[in-house]
Coordinates of C-alpha atoms (C1' of nucleotides) in Angstrom, one line a residue:
Chain A
M1 CA 16.9 -0.1 0.1
P2 CA 13.6 -1.4 0.1
E3 CA 11.7 -1.6 3.5
L4 CA 8.1 -2.7 4.4
P5 CA 6.6 0.2 2.1
E6 CA 8.8 -0.1 -0.9
V7 CA 8.0 -3.9 -1.0
E8 CA 4.6 -3.6 -0.4
T9 CA 4.1 -1.0 -3.3
I10 CA 6.0 -3.3 -5.5
R11 CA 3.9 -6.5 -4.5
R12 CA 0.6 -4.6 -4.8
D13 CA 2.1 -3.4 -8.5
I14 CA 3.3 -6.9 -9.7
E15 CA 0.6 -9.1 -8.4
P16 CA -1.9 -8.5 -11.2
F17 CA 0.8 -8.5 -13.8
V18 CA 1.7 -12.1 -12.8
K19 CA -1.3 -13.2 -11.1
N20 CA -2.5 -16.8 -12.8
K21 CA 0.2 -16.4 -15.5
A22 CA 2.4 -19.5 -15.9
I23 CA 6.4 -19.4 -15.9
K24 CA 7.8 -20.3 -19.2
A25 CA 11.3 -20.1 -19.1
V26 CA 14.2 -18.4 -16.2
R27 CA 17.1 -16.6 -18.1
E28 CA 20.1 -15.2 -16.2
Y29 CA 22.6 -12.3 -16.5
K30 CA 25.4 -12.7 -14.6
A31 CA 23.2 -13.8 -11.6
K32 CA 25.3 -16.2 -10.2
R33 CA 25.5 -14.2 -6.8
V34 CA 21.6 -13.5 -6.7
L35 CA 20.8 -17.0 -7.5
R36 CA 23.0 -18.6 -5.0
G37 CA 23.5 -22.5 -5.1
L38 CA 20.6 -22.6 -8.0
G39 CA 21.1 -21.4 -11.3
A40 CA 18.8 -20.2 -14.1
K41 CA 18.7 -24.0 -15.0
G42 CA 17.5 -25.3 -11.7
L43 CA 15.3 -23.0 -10.9
E44 CA 14.0 -23.3 -14.2
K45 CA 13.6 -26.8 -13.7
A46 CA 11.4 -26.2 -10.3
I47 CA 9.1 -23.4 -11.5
K48 CA 8.5 -23.8 -15.2
G49 CA 4.8 -24.6 -16.4
K50 CA 3.7 -23.4 -12.6
T51 CA 1.3 -21.0 -12.3
I52 CA 1.8 -18.1 -10.1
E53 CA -1.6 -17.9 -7.8
R54 CA -0.5 -14.9 -5.8
V55 CA 1.9 -13.0 -4.4
E56 CA 2.3 -12.0 -0.4
R57 CA 4.8 -10.2 1.1
R58 CA 6.4 -11.0 4.8
G59 CA 8.7 -8.4 6.1
K60 CA 10.8 -7.4 3.4
Y61 CA 10.2 -10.4 1.3
L62 CA 8.3 -11.0 -1.6
I63 CA 6.4 -14.7 -1.9
F64 CA 5.4 -15.9 -5.2
K65 CA 3.1 -18.8 -4.6
L66 CA 3.0 -21.5 -7.2
D67 CA -0.1 -23.6 -7.9
S68 CA 2.3 -26.7 -7.2
G69 CA 2.8 -25.5 -3.4
G70 CA 6.3 -24.2 -4.5
C71 CA 7.3 -20.8 -3.6
L72 CA 9.4 -18.2 -5.7
L73 CA 11.2 -16.1 -2.8
I74 CA 12.8 -12.8 -3.4
H75 CA 14.7 -10.5 -1.3
L76 CA 15.6 -7.2 -2.5
G77 CA 18.9 -6.4 -0.6
M78 CA 20.0 -2.7 -0.9
T79 CA 19.5 -2.3 -4.7
G80 CA 17.2 -5.0 -5.8
K81 CA 14.0 -4.2 -8.2
V82 CA 11.3 -5.9 -9.7
L83 CA 10.3 -4.6 -13.0
K84 CA 7.7 -5.2 -15.5
V85 CA 10.3 -3.2 -17.7
P86 CA 13.9 -4.1 -17.6
D87 CA 16.5 -2.1 -17.0
R88 CA 20.2 -2.3 -17.6
F89 CA 20.9 -4.2 -14.3
V90 CA 18.9 -7.3 -15.0
K91 CA 20.0 -10.1 -13.3
V92 CA 17.2 -12.7 -14.1
E93 CA 14.2 -12.8 -16.3
F94 CA 10.9 -14.7 -15.7
K95 CA 9.2 -15.4 -19.1
L96 CA 5.5 -15.9 -18.6
N97 CA 2.8 -17.6 -20.8
N98 CA 1.3 -14.6 -22.0
G99 CA 4.7 -13.4 -23.9
K100 CA 5.5 -10.9 -21.4
S101 CA 8.3 -11.1 -18.7
F102 CA 8.9 -9.7 -15.4
Y103 CA 12.7 -9.0 -14.5
F104 CA 14.9 -9.0 -11.1
S105 CA 17.3 -6.5 -11.2
D106 CA 20.1 -5.7 -8.8
I107 CA 23.3 -3.3 -8.8
R108 CA 24.9 -4.3 -5.7
M109 CA 23.6 -8.0 -5.6
F110 CA 23.0 -8.3 -2.2
G111 CA 19.6 -9.3 -3.2
R112 CA 18.6 -13.1 -3.6
V113 CA 16.2 -15.1 -5.4
Q114 CA 15.5 -18.7 -3.9
Y115 CA 13.0 -21.5 -4.7
F116 CA 11.2 -23.5 -2.0
D117 CA 8.9 -26.6 -2.8
H118 CA 6.9 -25.4 0.2
Y119 CA 5.9 -22.2 2.1
P120 CA 9.2 -20.8 3.5
V121 CA 10.0 -20.7 7.1
L122 CA 11.2 -17.2 7.6
K123 CA 12.8 -16.3 11.0
L124 CA 10.9 -13.2 11.6
G125 CA 9.1 -11.0 14.1
P126 CA 5.6 -10.0 13.7
E127 CA 4.3 -7.9 10.8
P128 CA 4.3 -4.4 12.1
L129 CA 0.8 -3.4 10.6
A130 CA -1.1 -6.6 11.5
D131 CA -3.7 -6.5 14.3
D132 CA -1.9 -8.8 16.3
F133 CA 1.1 -6.3 16.7
T134 CA -0.3 -4.8 19.7
A135 CA 1.7 -2.2 22.1
E136 CA 1.4 -4.5 24.9
R137 CA 3.2 -6.8 22.5
F138 CA 5.5 -4.9 21.7
G139 CA 6.5 -3.6 24.9
E140 CA 6.8 -7.5 26.2
M141 CA 9.3 -7.8 22.8
L142 CA 11.4 -5.4 24.3
R143 CA 11.6 -6.1 27.9
R144 CA 14.9 -7.0 29.3
R145 CA 16.5 -6.1 25.8
K146 CA 19.8 -4.1 26.8
A147 CA 20.6 -2.9 23.4
N148 CA 19.6 0.8 21.9
I149 CA 16.0 0.8 20.3
K150 CA 17.4 2.2 17.1
N151 CA 19.3 -1.1 16.6
L152 CA 16.5 -3.0 17.9
L153 CA 13.9 -1.4 15.2
L154 CA 16.4 -3.2 12.3
D155 CA 16.2 -6.2 13.8
Q156 CA 14.2 -8.5 11.6
K157 CA 13.7 -11.3 14.2
L158 CA 12.1 -8.7 16.5
L159 CA 9.8 -6.9 14.0
A160 CA 9.6 -7.7 10.2
G161 CA 10.0 -4.5 7.9
V162 CA 11.5 -1.8 9.5
G163 CA 14.7 -0.6 7.9
N164 CA 16.9 2.4 8.5
I165 CA 14.9 5.5 7.2
Y166 CA 11.3 4.0 8.8
A167 CA 13.3 3.6 12.2
S168 CA 14.7 7.1 12.0
E169 CA 11.1 8.5 11.2
A170 CA 9.3 6.8 13.9
L171 CA 11.7 7.5 16.4
Y172 CA 11.1 11.0 15.6
L173 CA 7.4 11.1 15.6
S174 CA 7.7 9.3 19.4
G175 CA 10.3 11.8 20.5
I176 CA 12.5 9.1 21.7
S177 CA 16.1 9.4 21.1
P178 CA 17.7 6.9 18.9
K179 CA 20.5 6.4 21.3
R180 CA 18.2 5.0 24.6
K181 CA 18.1 2.0 25.5
A182 CA 15.3 -0.1 25.1
T183 CA 15.3 -1.1 28.9
S184 CA 15.0 2.7 29.6
L185 CA 11.9 3.1 27.7
T186 CA 8.5 3.8 29.8
K187 CA 5.1 2.3 29.2
T188 CA 4.2 5.6 27.3
E189 CA 7.1 5.9 25.1
I190 CA 6.3 2.5 23.9
F191 CA 3.1 3.2 23.2
K192 CA 4.1 6.4 21.4
L193 CA 6.9 4.3 19.5
H194 CA 4.4 1.3 18.5
K195 CA 1.7 4.0 17.3
A196 CA 4.7 5.7 15.2
I197 CA 5.9 2.5 13.6
R198 CA 2.5 2.0 12.3
R199 CA 2.0 5.7 10.9
V200 CA 4.9 6.0 9.0
L201 CA 4.8 2.5 7.5
S202 CA 1.1 3.3 6.4
E203 CA 2.4 6.7 5.1
G204 CA 5.1 5.4 3.3
I205 CA 2.6 2.8 1.6
R206 CA 0.5 5.3 0.8
H207 CA 3.1 7.5 -0.9
R208 CA 4.4 4.4 -2.8
G209 CA 7.6 4.4 -0.8
T210 CA 10.7 6.5 -0.4
T211 CA 13.2 6.9 -3.2
I212 CA 16.6 8.4 -2.0
S213 CA 18.4 7.0 -5.0
D214 CA 17.9 3.8 -6.3
Y215 CA 14.3 2.4 -5.3
Q216 CA 11.7 2.3 -8.0
D217 CA 8.1 0.6 -7.9
A218 CA 7.6 -2.2 -10.4
S219 CA 7.1 0.7 -13.5
G220 CA 10.5 2.0 -13.0
K221 CA 8.6 4.9 -11.1
S222 CA 10.3 6.6 -8.1
G223 CA 8.1 6.8 -4.7
G224 CA 7.1 9.8 -3.1
Y225 CA 7.6 9.6 0.7
Q226 CA 10.9 11.1 0.3
H227 CA 9.6 14.6 0.1
R228 CA 7.6 13.7 3.3
L229 CA 10.4 12.7 5.6
R230 CA 10.7 14.4 8.8
V231 CA 14.4 13.8 9.4
Y232 CA 15.9 11.1 7.5
G233 CA 18.7 12.7 5.3
R234 CA 18.0 16.1 6.6
S235 CA 20.8 16.9 8.6
G236 CA 21.5 20.7 9.1
E237 CA 17.9 21.3 8.1
A238 CA 15.2 22.6 10.5
C239 CA 13.3 20.3 12.7
P240 CA 9.5 20.3 11.5
K241 CA 8.4 21.1 15.0
C242 CA 11.2 22.9 17.0
R243 CA 13.4 24.5 14.2
S244 CA 16.5 23.3 15.7
A245 CA 19.3 21.5 13.6
I246 CA 18.4 18.0 12.5
K247 CA 21.5 16.0 13.4
R248 CA 23.1 13.1 11.8
I249 CA 25.0 10.2 13.9
V250 CA 25.9 6.9 13.4
I251 CA 24.6 3.9 15.5
G252 CA 25.1 0.2 14.6
Q253 CA 27.3 1.2 11.7
R254 CA 24.1 3.0 10.1
S255 CA 23.2 6.7 9.2
T256 CA 20.7 7.9 11.8
F257 CA 18.9 11.1 11.8
Y258 CA 17.2 13.0 14.8
C259 CA 16.3 16.0 16.5
P260 CA 18.3 16.3 19.6
K261 CA 15.9 18.8 21.0
C262 CA 12.5 17.0 20.5
Q263 CA 14.1 13.3 21.1
K264 CA 15.0 12.5 24.6
Chain B
dA1 C1' 20.5 -15.7 23.9
dC2 C1' 22.3 -11.3 23.1
dC3 C1' 25.1 -7.8 21.2
dT4 C1' 28.7 -5.6 17.9
dA5 C1' 31.7 -4.7 14.1
dA6 C1' 33.2 -6.7 9.5
dA7 C1' 32.2 -8.5 5.2
dC8 C1' 29.6 -8.9 1.3
dC9 C1' 29.1 -5.4 -3.7
dT10 C1' 28.6 -1.7 -7.2
dG11 C1' 27.7 2.8 -8.8
dG12 C1' 26.9 7.7 -8.1
dG13 C1' 28.3 12.2 -6.4
dC14 C1' 31.9 15.1 -4.9
dG15 C1' 36.5 17.5 -4.1
dC16 C1' 40.7 18.0 -6.3
Chain C
dT1 C1' 38.6 13.7 -17.7
dG2 C1' 40.1 11.0 -14.1
dC3 C1' 41.2 9.9 -9.5
dG4 C1' 40.2 8.8 -4.8
dC5 C1' 37.1 8.8 -1.1
dC6 C1' 32.6 8.8 0.9
dC7 C1' 28.1 7.1 1.0
dA8 C1' 23.9 4.4 0.0
dG9 C1' 16.3 1.9 2.0
dG10 C1' 20.2 -4.9 3.4
dT11 C1' 21.6 -9.4 5.7
dT12 C1' 25.0 -12.8 7.3
dT13 C1' 29.0 -14.2 9.7
dA14 C1' 32.3 -14.4 13.5
dG15 C1' 33.5 -13.4 17.7
dG16 C1' 32.9 -11.3 22.5

DNA sequence: ACCTAAACCTGGGCGC
DNA sequence: TGCGCCCAGGTTTAGG
């Protein structure tokens, strides 16, 4: 569920809550899948007594940096949450030395919690909001790629953080059909798409993420960007620009929303 | 290297 | 109330 803006919102919420606090204990609640090989025992052994220095985000990952040099890596999958207040789907509880806890909760258990004794090497493309992600670089990345642009936007190895909602939104804003092959994009279109990606992600962050069904911030509150989505989830509704009906199609097994008239 | 489809899960909403 | 079906902001894996 969560894409870059949602993960970034959680990061901003949770960092002040955990910063300079030490981890006292780890509890799990049927979290075998989420914790993979490492059980709560193993994880606790690795991080107990360690202080969280900061929380970073890379793509859709949260990285809790510990004073030992180790890192706690959390990916939220589709329904994962990092919460200051538990809900009924809590899988892992992290007890802090100030008497408080933060929680990893996940309904579908596509999310994961991992430990690295060093800064994790993540196979991710550039950060779309970073200064070094330029339109020129984006164009270079897309050169000779034969897949369609919608699928490529979801490829985390190409670009880190864009997911299904923001991909549809960015393509809409740039007037590009999600069915287009990347090779067919003109320089102008790549420039527009680059700008649109950065715009929708920034707007998403500003509005504290998009809540379609599950997403919540660290306090359990919904985001606000769902009210501002232009096409995602709006099949049959009027296109904000031309008033013709927005269509839903399936590309790469994922729902894709677009305006057939505005997006060529 | 690149591209695609299937698999991994649970729960909510809908029609009957 | 209940059942069956569809849907879901994600990644990994296997195969072409």
